[in-house]
Short mmCIF file of C-alpha atoms in Angstrom, two decimals:
data_model
loop_
_atom_site.label_atom_id
_atom_site.label_comp_id
_atom_site.label_asym_id
_atom_site.label_seq_id
_atom_site.Cartn_x
_atom_site.Cartn_y
_atom_site.Cartn_z
CA MET J 1 -18.19 0.49 18.92
CA SER J 2 -18.40 3.70 20.30
CA GLN J 3 -20.76 6.54 18.37
CA GLU J 4 -21.81 8.93 20.54
CA ARG J 5 -23.00 12.53 19.63
CA GLU J 6 -20.31 15.48 20.14
CA ARG J 7 -21.06 17.18 23.26
CA PRO J 8 -21.03 21.32 22.67
CA GLY J 9 -17.75 22.59 23.53
CA GLU J 10 -15.78 18.94 23.60
CA ILE J 11 -12.23 19.41 22.66
CA HIS J 12 -10.60 15.88 21.91
CA ASP J 13 -7.28 14.88 22.79
CA VAL J 14 -6.25 13.85 19.38
CA ILE J 15 -8.46 13.54 16.05
CA VAL J 16 -7.12 10.58 13.89
CA ILE J 17 -8.41 10.97 10.31
CA GLY J 18 -8.47 7.47 8.43
CA SER J 19 -8.41 3.90 9.85
CA GLY J 20 -6.11 2.26 7.40
CA ALA J 21 -2.38 0.91 8.19
CA SER J 22 -1.35 4.69 9.07
CA GLY J 23 -4.58 5.66 10.60
CA GLY J 24 -5.23 2.57 12.40
CA MET J 25 -1.53 2.34 13.57
CA ALA J 26 -1.81 5.93 15.17
CA ALA J 27 -4.88 5.51 16.86
CA TRP J 28 -3.56 1.82 18.39
CA ASN J 29 -0.80 3.26 19.60
CA LEU J 30 -1.85 6.59 20.86
CA THR J 31 -4.61 4.76 22.93
CA GLN J 32 -2.25 2.27 24.41
CA LYS J 33 -0.59 5.21 26.08
CA GLY J 34 -3.76 6.37 27.60
CA ILE J 35 -4.79 8.85 25.00
CA ARG J 36 -8.26 9.87 24.12
CA VAL J 37 -8.83 9.66 20.47
CA LEU J 38 -11.39 10.07 18.09
CA LEU J 39 -11.15 8.30 15.02
CA LEU J 40 -13.03 9.78 11.53
CA GLU J 41 -13.76 6.72 8.98
CA ALA J 42 -15.22 7.69 5.82
CA GLY J 43 -16.85 4.26 5.57
CA ASP J 44 -18.50 1.95 7.79
CA ARG J 45 -17.13 -1.69 8.92
CA PHE J 46 -17.52 -4.52 6.58
CA ASP J 47 -19.59 -7.63 7.21
CA ARG J 48 -17.42 -10.48 7.64
CA SER J 49 -20.48 -12.93 7.11
CA THR J 50 -20.70 -11.71 3.44
CA PHE J 51 -17.01 -12.73 2.63
CA TRP J 52 -16.50 -15.15 0.07
CA THR J 53 -13.37 -16.81 1.73
CA ARG J 54 -14.61 -20.34 1.86
CA VAL J 55 -15.93 -19.92 -1.84
CA SER J 56 -14.72 -22.32 -4.25
CA PRO J 57 -14.20 -21.14 -7.92
CA SER J 58 -17.10 -23.34 -9.10
CA GLU J 59 -19.55 -22.04 -6.42
CA ALA J 60 -18.74 -18.33 -7.45
CA ARG J 61 -19.33 -18.91 -10.68
CA GLU J 62 -22.59 -20.09 -9.92
CA ARG J 63 -23.18 -16.91 -7.27
CA ARG J 64 -22.67 -15.05 -10.11
CA ARG J 65 -24.98 -16.51 -12.41
CA ARG J 66 -27.89 -15.98 -9.75
CA GLY J 67 -26.44 -12.16 -9.97
CA GLU J 68 -24.48 -12.26 -6.58
CA ARG J 69 -21.18 -10.68 -5.84
CA PRO J 70 -18.31 -10.49 -3.34
CA PRO J 71 -18.49 -7.49 -1.18
CA ASN J 72 -17.08 -4.31 -2.95
CA PHE J 73 -14.27 -3.00 -0.95
CA TYR J 74 -13.51 -0.16 -3.24
CA LEU J 75 -15.16 3.24 -3.64
CA ASP J 76 -16.85 3.83 -6.74
CA THR J 77 -16.11 7.08 -8.42
CA LYS J 78 -19.91 7.91 -9.24
CA GLU J 79 -19.84 8.44 -5.28
CA GLN J 80 -16.61 9.99 -5.03
CA PRO J 81 -15.09 11.00 -8.27
CA TYR J 82 -10.94 12.12 -9.44
CA LEU J 83 -9.96 13.59 -12.45
CA THR J 84 -7.33 13.32 -14.77
CA PRO J 85 -6.33 14.87 -18.12
CA PRO J 86 -7.97 12.87 -21.06
CA ASP J 87 -4.38 11.70 -22.36
CA LYS J 88 -2.94 10.68 -18.89
CA PRO J 89 -5.39 8.35 -16.84
CA PHE J 90 -4.07 7.15 -13.37
CA ASP J 91 -5.60 3.97 -12.18
CA LEU J 92 -6.24 5.28 -8.32
CA ALA J 93 -7.88 2.73 -5.64
CA ARG J 94 -9.66 4.07 -2.60
CA VAL J 95 -11.45 2.05 0.27
CA TRP J 96 -13.96 3.52 2.62
CA GLY J 97 -14.49 1.25 5.31
CA LEU J 98 -12.91 0.23 8.81
CA GLY J 99 -9.32 -0.73 8.14
CA GLY J 100 -9.25 0.88 4.76
CA LYS J 101 -7.19 -0.70 2.15
CA THR J 102 -5.74 -3.02 4.44
CA ASN J 103 -8.86 -5.13 3.60
CA VAL J 104 -7.62 -5.52 0.28
CA TRP J 105 -3.87 -5.24 0.28
CA GLY J 106 -1.36 -7.63 -0.86
CA ARG J 107 0.10 -7.80 2.34
CA VAL J 108 3.89 -7.63 1.08
CA SER J 109 5.79 -6.69 4.26
CA MET J 110 9.27 -5.48 3.04
CA ARG J 111 11.82 -2.90 4.99
CA TYR J 112 13.27 -0.39 3.23
CA SER J 113 16.93 0.47 3.40
CA ASP J 114 19.46 3.23 3.47
CA LEU J 115 19.93 2.50 -0.11
CA ASN J 116 16.33 3.83 -0.30
CA PHE J 117 16.26 6.54 2.48
CA GLN J 118 19.64 7.94 1.30
CA GLU J 119 19.73 7.44 -2.51
CA PRO J 120 18.87 11.18 -3.52
CA ALA J 121 21.77 12.37 -1.63
CA ARG J 122 24.10 10.21 -3.46
CA ASP J 123 22.65 10.63 -6.86
CA GLY J 124 21.54 14.30 -6.74
CA TRP J 125 17.60 13.92 -7.59
CA GLU J 126 15.31 15.68 -5.09
CA ILE J 127 15.80 15.47 -1.24
CA PRO J 128 16.76 12.35 0.57
CA TRP J 129 14.68 11.01 3.66
CA PRO J 130 15.81 12.82 6.82
CA ILE J 131 15.76 9.53 8.96
CA THR J 132 17.91 6.70 8.59
CA TYR J 133 17.40 2.77 8.76
CA ALA J 134 18.76 3.12 12.32
CA ASP J 135 16.17 5.36 13.18
CA LEU J 136 13.20 3.19 12.06
CA GLU J 137 14.77 -0.62 12.64
CA PRO J 138 13.27 -0.74 16.11
CA TYR J 139 9.69 0.31 14.67
CA TYR J 140 9.98 -2.53 11.90
CA ASP J 141 11.05 -4.78 14.81
CA HIS J 142 7.77 -3.69 16.74
CA VAL J 143 5.67 -3.81 13.49
CA ASP J 144 6.92 -7.26 12.35
CA GLN J 145 5.69 -8.78 15.81
CA LEU J 146 2.53 -7.08 15.99
CA ILE J 147 1.07 -7.37 12.49
CA GLY J 148 2.66 -11.09 11.72
CA VAL J 149 5.13 -11.04 9.01
CA CYS J 150 6.19 -14.32 7.67
CA GLY J 151 9.73 -14.39 5.73
CA GLY J 152 13.13 -16.18 5.51
CA ASP J 153 16.42 -14.89 7.60
CA ASP J 154 18.25 -13.28 4.82
CA SER J 155 19.37 -10.02 4.78
CA SER J 156 20.94 -7.61 2.36
CA ASP J 157 21.64 -3.56 1.86
CA ALA J 158 18.73 -3.53 -0.65
CA LEU J 159 16.36 -5.49 1.71
CA PRO J 160 17.25 -5.76 5.28
CA GLY J 161 16.38 -8.73 7.32
CA SER J 162 14.18 -9.27 10.64
CA ARG J 163 14.74 -11.69 13.66
CA TYR J 164 10.83 -11.61 14.24
CA HIS J 165 9.64 -13.35 11.01
CA MET J 166 7.43 -16.25 11.15
CA PRO J 167 8.63 -19.42 8.87
CA PRO J 168 7.96 -18.84 5.38
CA PRO J 169 5.94 -20.96 3.30
CA ALA J 170 7.59 -23.45 0.94
CA PRO J 171 8.43 -22.39 -2.78
CA ARG J 172 6.14 -24.06 -4.73
CA CYS J 173 7.76 -25.82 -7.81
CA GLY J 174 7.51 -23.34 -10.19
CA GLU J 175 9.25 -21.18 -7.99
CA ALA J 176 12.18 -23.30 -6.70
CA ILE J 177 13.00 -23.33 -10.39
CA LEU J 178 13.12 -19.75 -11.14
CA THR J 179 15.20 -19.15 -8.05
CA ALA J 180 17.50 -21.68 -9.14
CA ALA J 181 17.71 -20.28 -12.52
CA ALA J 182 18.43 -16.69 -10.93
CA GLU J 183 21.19 -18.00 -8.84
CA ARG J 184 22.75 -19.42 -12.11
CA ILE J 185 22.97 -15.95 -13.63
CA GLY J 186 23.99 -14.08 -10.64
CA ILE J 187 20.30 -12.74 -9.32
CA PRO J 188 19.04 -12.92 -6.10
CA ILE J 189 15.67 -14.53 -5.26
CA VAL J 190 14.78 -14.93 -1.49
CA SER J 191 11.71 -15.88 0.67
CA GLY J 192 8.77 -13.31 0.16
CA ARG J 193 8.07 -11.22 3.38
CA ARG J 194 4.00 -10.97 3.79
CA ALA J 195 1.63 -10.15 6.97
CA VAL J 196 0.02 -13.69 6.74
CA PHE J 197 0.21 -15.94 9.59
CA THR J 198 2.22 -18.98 9.28
CA ARG J 199 1.43 -20.30 12.83
CA GLU J 200 -1.19 -18.82 15.35
CA HIS J 201 -0.75 -15.36 16.53
CA ARG J 202 -2.30 -13.31 19.06
CA GLY J 203 -5.40 -15.67 19.34
CA PHE J 204 -5.59 -15.80 15.48
CA PRO J 205 -5.39 -19.05 13.69
CA ALA J 206 -2.81 -19.41 10.79
CA CYS J 207 -3.49 -19.31 7.35
CA ARG J 208 -5.04 -22.48 6.14
CA TYR J 209 -4.23 -22.10 2.80
CA CYS J 210 -8.02 -21.49 1.41
CA GLY J 211 -7.39 -21.28 -2.19
CA THR J 212 -9.52 -17.99 -2.61
CA SER J 213 -8.21 -14.64 -3.16
CA CYS J 214 -7.45 -12.71 0.07
CA ARG J 215 -8.91 -9.51 -1.75
CA TYR J 216 -11.93 -11.09 -0.93
CA GLY J 217 -11.42 -10.43 2.82
CA CYS J 218 -10.27 -13.27 5.11
CA ASP J 219 -12.91 -14.65 7.74
CA THR J 220 -10.08 -16.03 9.85
CA ALA J 221 -8.56 -12.83 10.31
CA SER J 222 -5.22 -14.54 9.25
CA PHE J 223 -3.67 -12.06 7.46
CA PHE J 224 -3.04 -8.70 9.19
CA ASN J 225 -5.88 -6.17 8.73
CA SER J 226 -6.14 -2.76 10.89
CA ALA J 227 -9.86 -3.57 11.33
CA ASP J 228 -9.29 -6.96 12.98
CA HIS J 229 -5.75 -6.18 14.77
CA LEU J 230 -5.42 -2.78 15.95
CA ILE J 231 -8.98 -1.06 16.15
CA PRO J 232 -10.36 -4.02 18.64
CA ASP J 233 -7.58 -3.38 20.88
CA ALA J 234 -7.72 0.14 20.93
CA LEU J 235 -11.25 0.21 21.62
CA GLU J 236 -10.50 -2.06 24.54
CA THR J 237 -8.38 0.67 26.13
CA GLY J 238 -11.65 2.54 26.63
CA HIS J 239 -9.77 5.51 25.05
CA LEU J 240 -11.32 5.11 21.38
CA THR J 241 -14.24 7.06 19.79
CA ILE J 242 -14.71 5.76 16.31
CA ARG J 243 -17.37 7.73 14.03
CA THR J 244 -17.90 6.12 10.90
CA ASN J 245 -19.72 7.45 7.53
CA ALA J 246 -17.45 10.63 8.97
CA VAL J 247 -16.12 12.05 5.22
CA ALA J 248 -13.27 14.62 6.43
CA ALA J 249 -13.44 17.64 4.12
CA ARG J 250 -10.77 20.21 5.80
CA ILE J 251 -8.81 20.86 8.92
CA LEU J 252 -9.38 23.92 10.41
CA ALA J 253 -6.62 26.39 11.85
CA ASP J 254 -7.19 28.70 15.06
CA ASP J 255 -5.99 32.38 15.03
CA ARG J 256 -2.31 30.91 16.09
CA GLY J 257 -2.13 28.91 13.09
CA GLN J 258 -2.43 26.03 14.78
CA ALA J 259 -5.07 23.03 13.72
CA SER J 260 -8.03 23.15 16.15
CA ALA J 261 -10.77 21.02 14.40
CA VAL J 262 -11.70 18.80 11.17
CA GLN J 263 -14.79 19.43 9.11
CA TYR J 264 -16.70 16.54 7.88
CA PHE J 265 -19.92 15.60 6.25
CA ASP J 266 -22.25 12.28 7.34
CA ARG J 267 -21.42 10.36 4.15
CA HIS J 268 -25.48 9.53 4.24
CA THR J 269 -27.50 12.42 5.29
CA LYS J 270 -24.54 15.07 3.60
CA GLN J 271 -24.99 17.20 7.21
CA GLU J 272 -21.80 19.01 8.09
CA ARG J 273 -20.26 18.53 11.16
CA VAL J 274 -17.25 20.20 12.74
CA VAL J 275 -15.36 18.50 15.93
CA ARG J 276 -12.64 19.95 17.96
CA GLY J 277 -8.88 18.52 18.89
CA ARG J 278 -5.84 19.58 19.99
CA VAL J 279 -4.01 17.58 17.93
CA ILE J 280 -4.70 16.19 14.54
CA VAL J 281 -3.27 13.06 12.81
CA LEU J 282 -3.99 12.55 9.08
CA GLY J 283 -3.83 9.10 7.68
CA ALA J 284 -6.57 8.96 4.75
CA SER J 285 -4.03 7.65 2.28
CA CYS J 286 -2.00 9.45 -0.04
CA VAL J 287 -4.10 11.61 -2.59
CA ASP J 288 -6.73 11.85 -0.03
CA SER J 289 -4.82 13.19 2.52
CA THR J 290 -3.58 15.86 0.19
CA ARG J 291 -6.97 16.75 -1.27
CA ILE J 292 -7.56 17.59 2.37
CA LEU J 293 -4.98 19.52 2.88
CA LEU J 294 -5.26 21.73 -0.17
CA ASN J 295 -8.83 22.44 0.69
CA SER J 296 -7.83 23.74 4.20
CA LYS J 297 -7.51 26.85 2.85
CA SER J 298 -7.68 29.98 5.06
CA SER J 299 -6.31 34.06 5.43
CA ARG J 300 -3.38 32.53 7.00
CA TYR J 301 -2.96 29.47 4.57
CA PRO J 302 -4.07 30.50 1.37
CA ASN J 303 -2.67 27.67 -0.43
CA GLY J 304 -3.59 24.87 2.08
CA ILE J 305 -2.61 24.43 5.82
CA GLY J 306 0.79 23.89 6.38
CA ASN J 307 1.51 24.92 2.45
CA GLY J 308 4.07 27.80 2.86
CA SER J 309 6.58 26.09 0.95
CA GLY J 310 4.23 25.03 -1.81
CA VAL J 311 5.38 21.30 -2.16
CA ILE J 312 2.04 20.06 -0.81
CA GLY J 313 0.65 17.99 -3.84
CA HIS J 314 3.78 17.79 -6.11
CA TYR J 315 5.92 15.13 -6.51
CA LEU J 316 3.58 12.44 -6.49
CA ASN J 317 5.36 9.31 -7.27
CA GLU J 318 4.39 6.03 -7.48
CA GLN J 319 6.01 2.55 -9.52
CA VAL J 320 5.83 1.00 -12.88
CA ARG J 321 5.21 -2.35 -13.69
CA PHE J 322 4.64 -5.00 -15.99
CA HIS J 323 3.76 -8.75 -16.05
CA ILE J 324 4.85 -11.94 -18.07
CA ASN J 325 3.53 -15.38 -18.22
CA ALA J 326 5.20 -18.25 -19.19
CA PHE J 327 4.88 -22.15 -18.97
CA LEU J 328 8.05 -24.35 -17.36
CA PRO J 329 8.45 -27.41 -19.96
CA GLN J 330 9.57 -29.10 -16.84
CA LEU J 331 6.64 -29.47 -15.28
CA TYR J 332 4.50 -30.13 -18.07
CA GLY J 333 2.39 -33.57 -17.25
CA ARG J 334 3.35 -33.70 -13.48
CA PRO J 335 0.68 -34.83 -11.03
CA ALA J 336 -1.20 -31.45 -9.79
CA THR J 337 -0.48 -30.45 -6.15
CA ASN J 338 -2.09 -28.02 -4.07
CA ASP J 339 -0.33 -24.59 -4.50
CA ASP J 340 -2.64 -22.58 -3.15
CA GLY J 341 -0.24 -21.41 -0.28
CA ILE J 342 -0.75 -17.92 1.63
CA GLY J 343 -2.48 -16.08 -1.47
CA GLY J 344 0.27 -14.83 -3.04
CA ASP J 345 3.96 -15.44 -4.13
CA HIS J 346 6.59 -16.93 -1.71
CA ILE J 347 9.51 -15.87 -3.50
CA TYR J 348 10.79 -12.25 -3.89
CA MET J 349 13.45 -10.76 -6.22
CA PRO J 350 15.17 -8.18 -4.47
CA ARG J 351 17.01 -4.69 -6.26
CA TYR J 352 20.48 -5.56 -7.32
CA ASN J 353 21.04 -3.32 -10.09
CA HIS J 354 23.04 -0.82 -7.42
CA ARG J 355 25.82 -3.22 -7.75
CA GLY J 356 28.23 -3.84 -10.69
CA LYS J 357 28.25 -1.40 -13.84
CA LYS J 358 27.16 2.10 -13.77
CA ARG J 359 23.45 2.47 -15.37
CA ASP J 360 22.04 5.31 -17.49
CA TYR J 361 19.11 5.91 -15.32
CA LEU J 362 18.54 6.28 -11.82
CA ARG J 363 17.02 4.13 -8.95
CA GLY J 364 16.39 0.51 -9.16
CA PHE J 365 13.55 -2.56 -9.37
CA GLY J 366 12.46 -5.73 -8.05
CA ALA J 367 9.94 -8.55 -8.86
CA GLN J 368 7.26 -10.30 -7.44
CA PHE J 369 5.83 -13.74 -8.50
CA TRP J 370 2.48 -14.38 -7.49
CA GLY J 371 0.18 -16.76 -9.40
CA ILE J 372 2.26 -19.66 -9.76
CA GLY J 373 1.36 -23.16 -10.07
CA CYS J 374 -1.63 -25.04 -9.66
CA LEU J 375 -4.37 -22.43 -8.52
CA PRO J 376 -7.75 -22.37 -8.93
CA GLY J 377 -8.70 -22.27 -12.15
CA VAL J 378 -7.47 -22.44 -15.77
CA SER J 379 -9.14 -19.39 -17.43
CA HIS J 380 -6.13 -17.60 -17.19
CA PHE J 381 -4.50 -20.00 -19.85
CA ALA J 382 -6.63 -22.29 -21.25
CA HIS J 383 -8.19 -20.14 -23.91
CA LYS J 384 -4.55 -19.71 -25.31
CA LEU J 385 -4.41 -23.45 -26.12
CA PRO J 386 -5.11 -24.92 -29.59
CA GLY J 387 -7.79 -27.67 -30.09
CA PHE J 388 -10.99 -28.51 -28.62
CA GLY J 389 -12.57 -31.71 -26.80
CA VAL J 390 -10.71 -34.36 -24.88
CA ASP J 391 -7.58 -33.52 -26.41
CA LEU J 392 -7.89 -29.75 -25.46
CA LYS J 393 -8.96 -31.13 -21.99
CA HIS J 394 -5.69 -33.15 -22.00
CA ASP J 395 -3.44 -30.62 -22.92
CA ILE J 396 -5.05 -28.21 -20.17
CA LYS J 397 -4.14 -30.71 -17.69
CA ARG J 398 -0.86 -31.05 -18.89
CA HIS J 399 -0.04 -27.47 -19.14
CA TYR J 400 -1.86 -26.71 -15.64
CA PRO J 401 1.24 -27.40 -13.32
CA ALA J 402 3.92 -25.48 -15.12
CA TRP J 403 2.33 -22.04 -15.33
CA VAL J 404 4.53 -19.08 -13.85
CA GLU J 405 3.99 -15.72 -13.64
CA MET J 406 6.75 -12.42 -12.87
CA HIS J 407 5.76 -9.10 -11.81
CA PRO J 408 8.61 -6.52 -11.77
CA TYR J 409 8.24 -3.12 -9.74
CA GLY J 410 10.58 -0.01 -10.76
CA GLU J 411 10.59 3.09 -8.97
CA VAL J 412 9.53 5.98 -10.43
CA LEU J 413 11.36 9.45 -10.01
CA PRO J 414 9.51 12.65 -7.98
CA TYR J 415 8.91 15.06 -10.56
CA TYR J 416 7.30 18.60 -9.41
CA ASP J 417 4.70 18.52 -12.10
CA ASN J 418 3.43 14.85 -11.17
CA GLN J 419 0.68 16.17 -8.87
CA VAL J 420 -2.43 16.22 -6.92
CA THR J 421 -4.41 19.80 -7.02
CA VAL J 422 -7.94 21.00 -6.28
CA GLU J 423 -7.53 24.19 -8.45
CA GLY J 424 -10.35 24.84 -10.73
CA THR J 425 -11.97 21.28 -10.20
CA PRO J 426 -15.83 20.76 -9.59
CA ASN J 427 -17.32 19.76 -6.47
CA ASP J 428 -18.41 16.68 -4.96
CA ALA J 429 -21.59 15.82 -3.31
CA TYR J 430 -20.79 17.42 -0.03
CA GLY J 431 -19.46 20.75 -1.78
CA VAL J 432 -15.96 20.18 -1.61
CA PRO J 433 -13.30 20.49 -4.59
CA VAL J 434 -12.07 17.11 -5.86
CA PRO J 435 -8.83 15.93 -6.83
CA LYS J 436 -7.11 16.19 -9.96
CA ILE J 437 -4.11 13.81 -10.57
CA ILE J 438 -1.83 14.83 -13.13
CA TYR J 439 1.09 11.87 -13.49
CA GLU J 440 3.27 10.79 -16.25
CA ILE J 441 7.13 9.02 -16.46
CA ARG J 442 9.88 10.23 -18.09
CA ASP J 443 12.67 9.05 -20.11
CA ASN J 444 14.32 7.66 -17.05
CA GLU J 445 11.97 5.20 -16.29
CA ARG J 446 11.60 4.06 -20.00
CA ARG J 447 15.37 3.27 -19.95
CA MET J 448 14.81 1.25 -16.40
CA ILE J 449 11.85 -0.49 -18.11
CA GLU J 450 14.25 -1.59 -20.90
CA GLU J 451 16.63 -3.40 -18.24
CA MET J 452 13.90 -4.64 -16.79
CA TYR J 453 12.86 -6.45 -19.60
CA ASP J 454 16.17 -7.40 -19.99
CA MET J 455 16.35 -9.20 -16.68
CA ALA J 456 13.35 -10.95 -17.21
CA GLU J 457 14.19 -12.17 -20.64
CA MET J 458 17.40 -13.58 -19.27
CA LEU J 459 15.60 -15.20 -16.23
CA MET J 460 12.85 -16.91 -18.61
CA SER J 461 15.43 -18.18 -20.84
CA GLU J 462 17.61 -19.35 -18.15
CA ALA J 463 14.82 -21.24 -16.59
CA LYS J 464 13.91 -22.80 -20.14
CA ALA J 465 10.34 -21.13 -20.09
CA GLU J 466 8.03 -21.04 -22.98
CA VAL J 467 6.80 -17.45 -22.95
CA VAL J 468 3.21 -17.42 -23.46
CA LYS J 469 2.63 -13.30 -22.86
CA MET J 470 6.08 -10.69 -22.87
CA GLU J 471 4.91 -7.16 -25.01
CA ARG J 472 8.34 -5.48 -24.44
CA GLY J 473 7.95 -1.51 -23.20
CA LYS J 474 4.41 -2.20 -22.25
CA ILE J 475 3.78 -1.24 -18.66
CA ASP J 476 0.49 -1.31 -16.44
CA PRO J 477 -1.56 2.11 -16.62
CA ASN J 478 -0.24 4.56 -14.02
CA GLY J 479 -1.26 4.16 -10.75
CA ALA J 480 -2.00 0.41 -10.86
CA ALA J 481 0.83 -0.54 -8.52
CA LYS J 482 -1.39 1.42 -6.05
CA HIS J 483 1.78 2.51 -4.02
CA GLU J 484 1.07 6.51 -4.34
CA GLY J 485 3.29 8.76 -2.36
CA GLY J 486 4.97 11.87 -2.15
CA THR J 487 2.56 14.85 -1.90
CA CYS J 488 3.52 15.83 1.34
CA ARG J 489 6.87 14.96 1.68
CA MET J 490 9.11 14.83 4.71
CA GLY J 491 12.82 16.44 4.83
CA ALA J 492 15.09 18.39 6.84
CA ASP J 493 14.54 21.74 4.91
CA PRO J 494 10.94 23.37 5.42
CA LYS J 495 11.48 25.38 2.28
CA ARG J 496 11.42 21.97 0.45
CA SER J 497 9.16 19.61 2.38
CA ALA J 498 6.06 19.75 4.39
CA VAL J 499 6.74 17.44 7.40
CA ASN J 500 9.76 16.83 9.25
CA GLY J 501 11.28 13.29 10.07
CA PHE J 502 8.47 12.38 12.71
CA CYS J 503 5.87 13.37 10.36
CA GLN J 504 5.02 16.74 11.95
CA MET J 505 4.23 19.52 9.87
CA HIS J 506 6.97 22.07 9.78
CA GLU J 507 4.30 25.29 10.01
CA VAL J 508 1.62 23.70 12.10
CA LYS J 509 3.21 21.80 15.05
CA ASN J 510 0.18 19.76 16.40
CA LEU J 511 -0.65 18.47 12.83
CA PHE J 512 0.75 15.05 11.72
CA VAL J 513 0.48 13.30 8.41
CA VAL J 514 1.09 9.69 8.98
CA ASP J 515 0.45 7.78 5.17
CA GLY J 516 2.50 7.33 2.28
CA SER J 517 1.93 11.00 1.17
CA VAL J 518 5.18 11.76 3.20
CA PHE J 519 7.49 9.39 1.02
CA PRO J 520 10.14 11.96 -0.55
CA THR J 521 10.57 8.47 -2.57
CA ALA J 522 8.19 5.32 -4.05
CA THR J 523 11.29 3.25 -3.74
CA GLU J 524 10.92 -0.35 -5.88
CA LYS J 525 9.26 -1.66 -2.55
CA ASN J 526 5.48 -2.08 -1.13
CA PRO J 527 5.42 0.75 1.32
CA MET J 528 2.59 -0.58 3.88
CA LEU J 529 5.28 -1.78 6.49
CA THR J 530 7.01 1.25 6.19
CA ILE J 531 4.02 3.54 6.36
CA MET J 532 3.06 1.59 9.57
CA ALA J 533 6.79 1.82 11.28
CA LEU J 534 6.39 5.61 10.52
CA ALA J 535 3.06 6.07 12.04
CA TRP J 536 4.38 4.08 15.30
CA ARG J 537 7.30 6.37 15.46
CA ALA J 538 5.37 9.53 14.85
CA THR J 539 2.93 8.79 17.46
CA ASP J 540 5.44 7.95 20.08
CA TYR J 541 7.08 11.16 19.32
CA LEU J 542 3.68 13.04 19.62
CA ALA J 543 2.58 11.53 23.12
CA GLU J 544 6.30 12.22 24.31
CA GLU J 545 5.61 16.20 22.58
CA LYS J 546 2.46 16.24 24.59
CA ARG J 547 3.35 14.80 27.82
CA ARG J 548 6.07 17.79 27.89
CA GLY J 549 3.27 20.12 26.75
CA ASN J 550 5.27 21.11 23.63
CA ILE J 551 1.40 20.43 21.78
CA GLY J 552 -1.90 19.72 22.59
#
């Protein structure tokens, strides 16, 4: 990759900050159009030779005993801290490295619908998205074809379908039983949708169901990762320059109030540098993009660049999630089968609560089902069984095929005081204020969680499951879903939003924000497919505006 030193006076066509789903997509699309891009990435490239993709559970145990560890993709908070109030923890995951969080993401790839985009207009809570499904559908089609999403042929008002899905993997036995039980009680379950190749795709092999956790990386690049499937293509155009270990700190503005440069620091030497660009595209992930914007203060933008509305940093939204573990007695004692599959669930429960009776809460939920069947290891349940010796071994073998899990996700409303701020926070190692995350759920979410548990209990009862773990009312720590958004939200009204429907800042026309921070609502779904579709659409618009001479 190109790493040449900055030439005095050089002005780049476009500077992209971040190389994950949003930044990687932006760089890929712009370079395909012949636009020269400088990509700033805070980390380095991960070495595939160190991945534990082919390491069996027994070998992994031996390696760990020897003190070895799989590659750590996540940023250590000792290097880059963030703050929360003592009584309001927030679990923030950050990845510094080429590809960002696409190195470790769950690969769940679901389309949003007009049910999601226009729901605020119907229920009156905060602002709707300034786009419709029709606006984004062609870009969903583009992304499905580019990144290789497998899934079924179903389509609904809650979960639009795709004619470009690869074939879905077959459901495991436990998944088939849960699907049938859900159908009997009127709850839909469909094939899951993941960016995992179930057939050869663009020269890359299909997933071989290796059975190791995809969070350790894929040494055959058989699931979508920006570092494997976007960045190399962008480099081949000759229009991309990558600067790794470049920790972006601020976006600088010129006398006209337009974005003119990016201040960054070398991750290792701490040396400050400034690069100039005609257009800036920010895709550093929700919290870090927000931090960069809020720290980009000047006499013209005392609250951060493009923040005349005061909304940047506010309306942080995420999802609530909990877990249920159970055994299906119908499967006790059956022969063990290879249930490795594509490294996650093969089924999904779309939202359905917008149908039927009126609820006492706003928005909705869906559910995922990873961790079902004969998967590597037995430590997730063996310690819960009584006995010892040969009898215990027989009992473990009997229970092994019957394990099922359920993981519902529910939307958290956008609240003004759920926020990311840099006011009064200490500086990091580069002298830049760190982010503070202030976030909590409210009564609306607690009422939704009650129905989520009602649904889970009803499904498990219908499936005749023996529940091992279900603590009614308990949810994961805030932030655990890793689907942050809302802090630089898009909207039609510049007084209530930071960017327009093309992710272009209302106040700074040559500054685009293309990650999840622009989402006005969290929805109940995983955001990555929509992030990529929005980034593609935004950079199409950027390129056309540039061609017309309106920006850059």
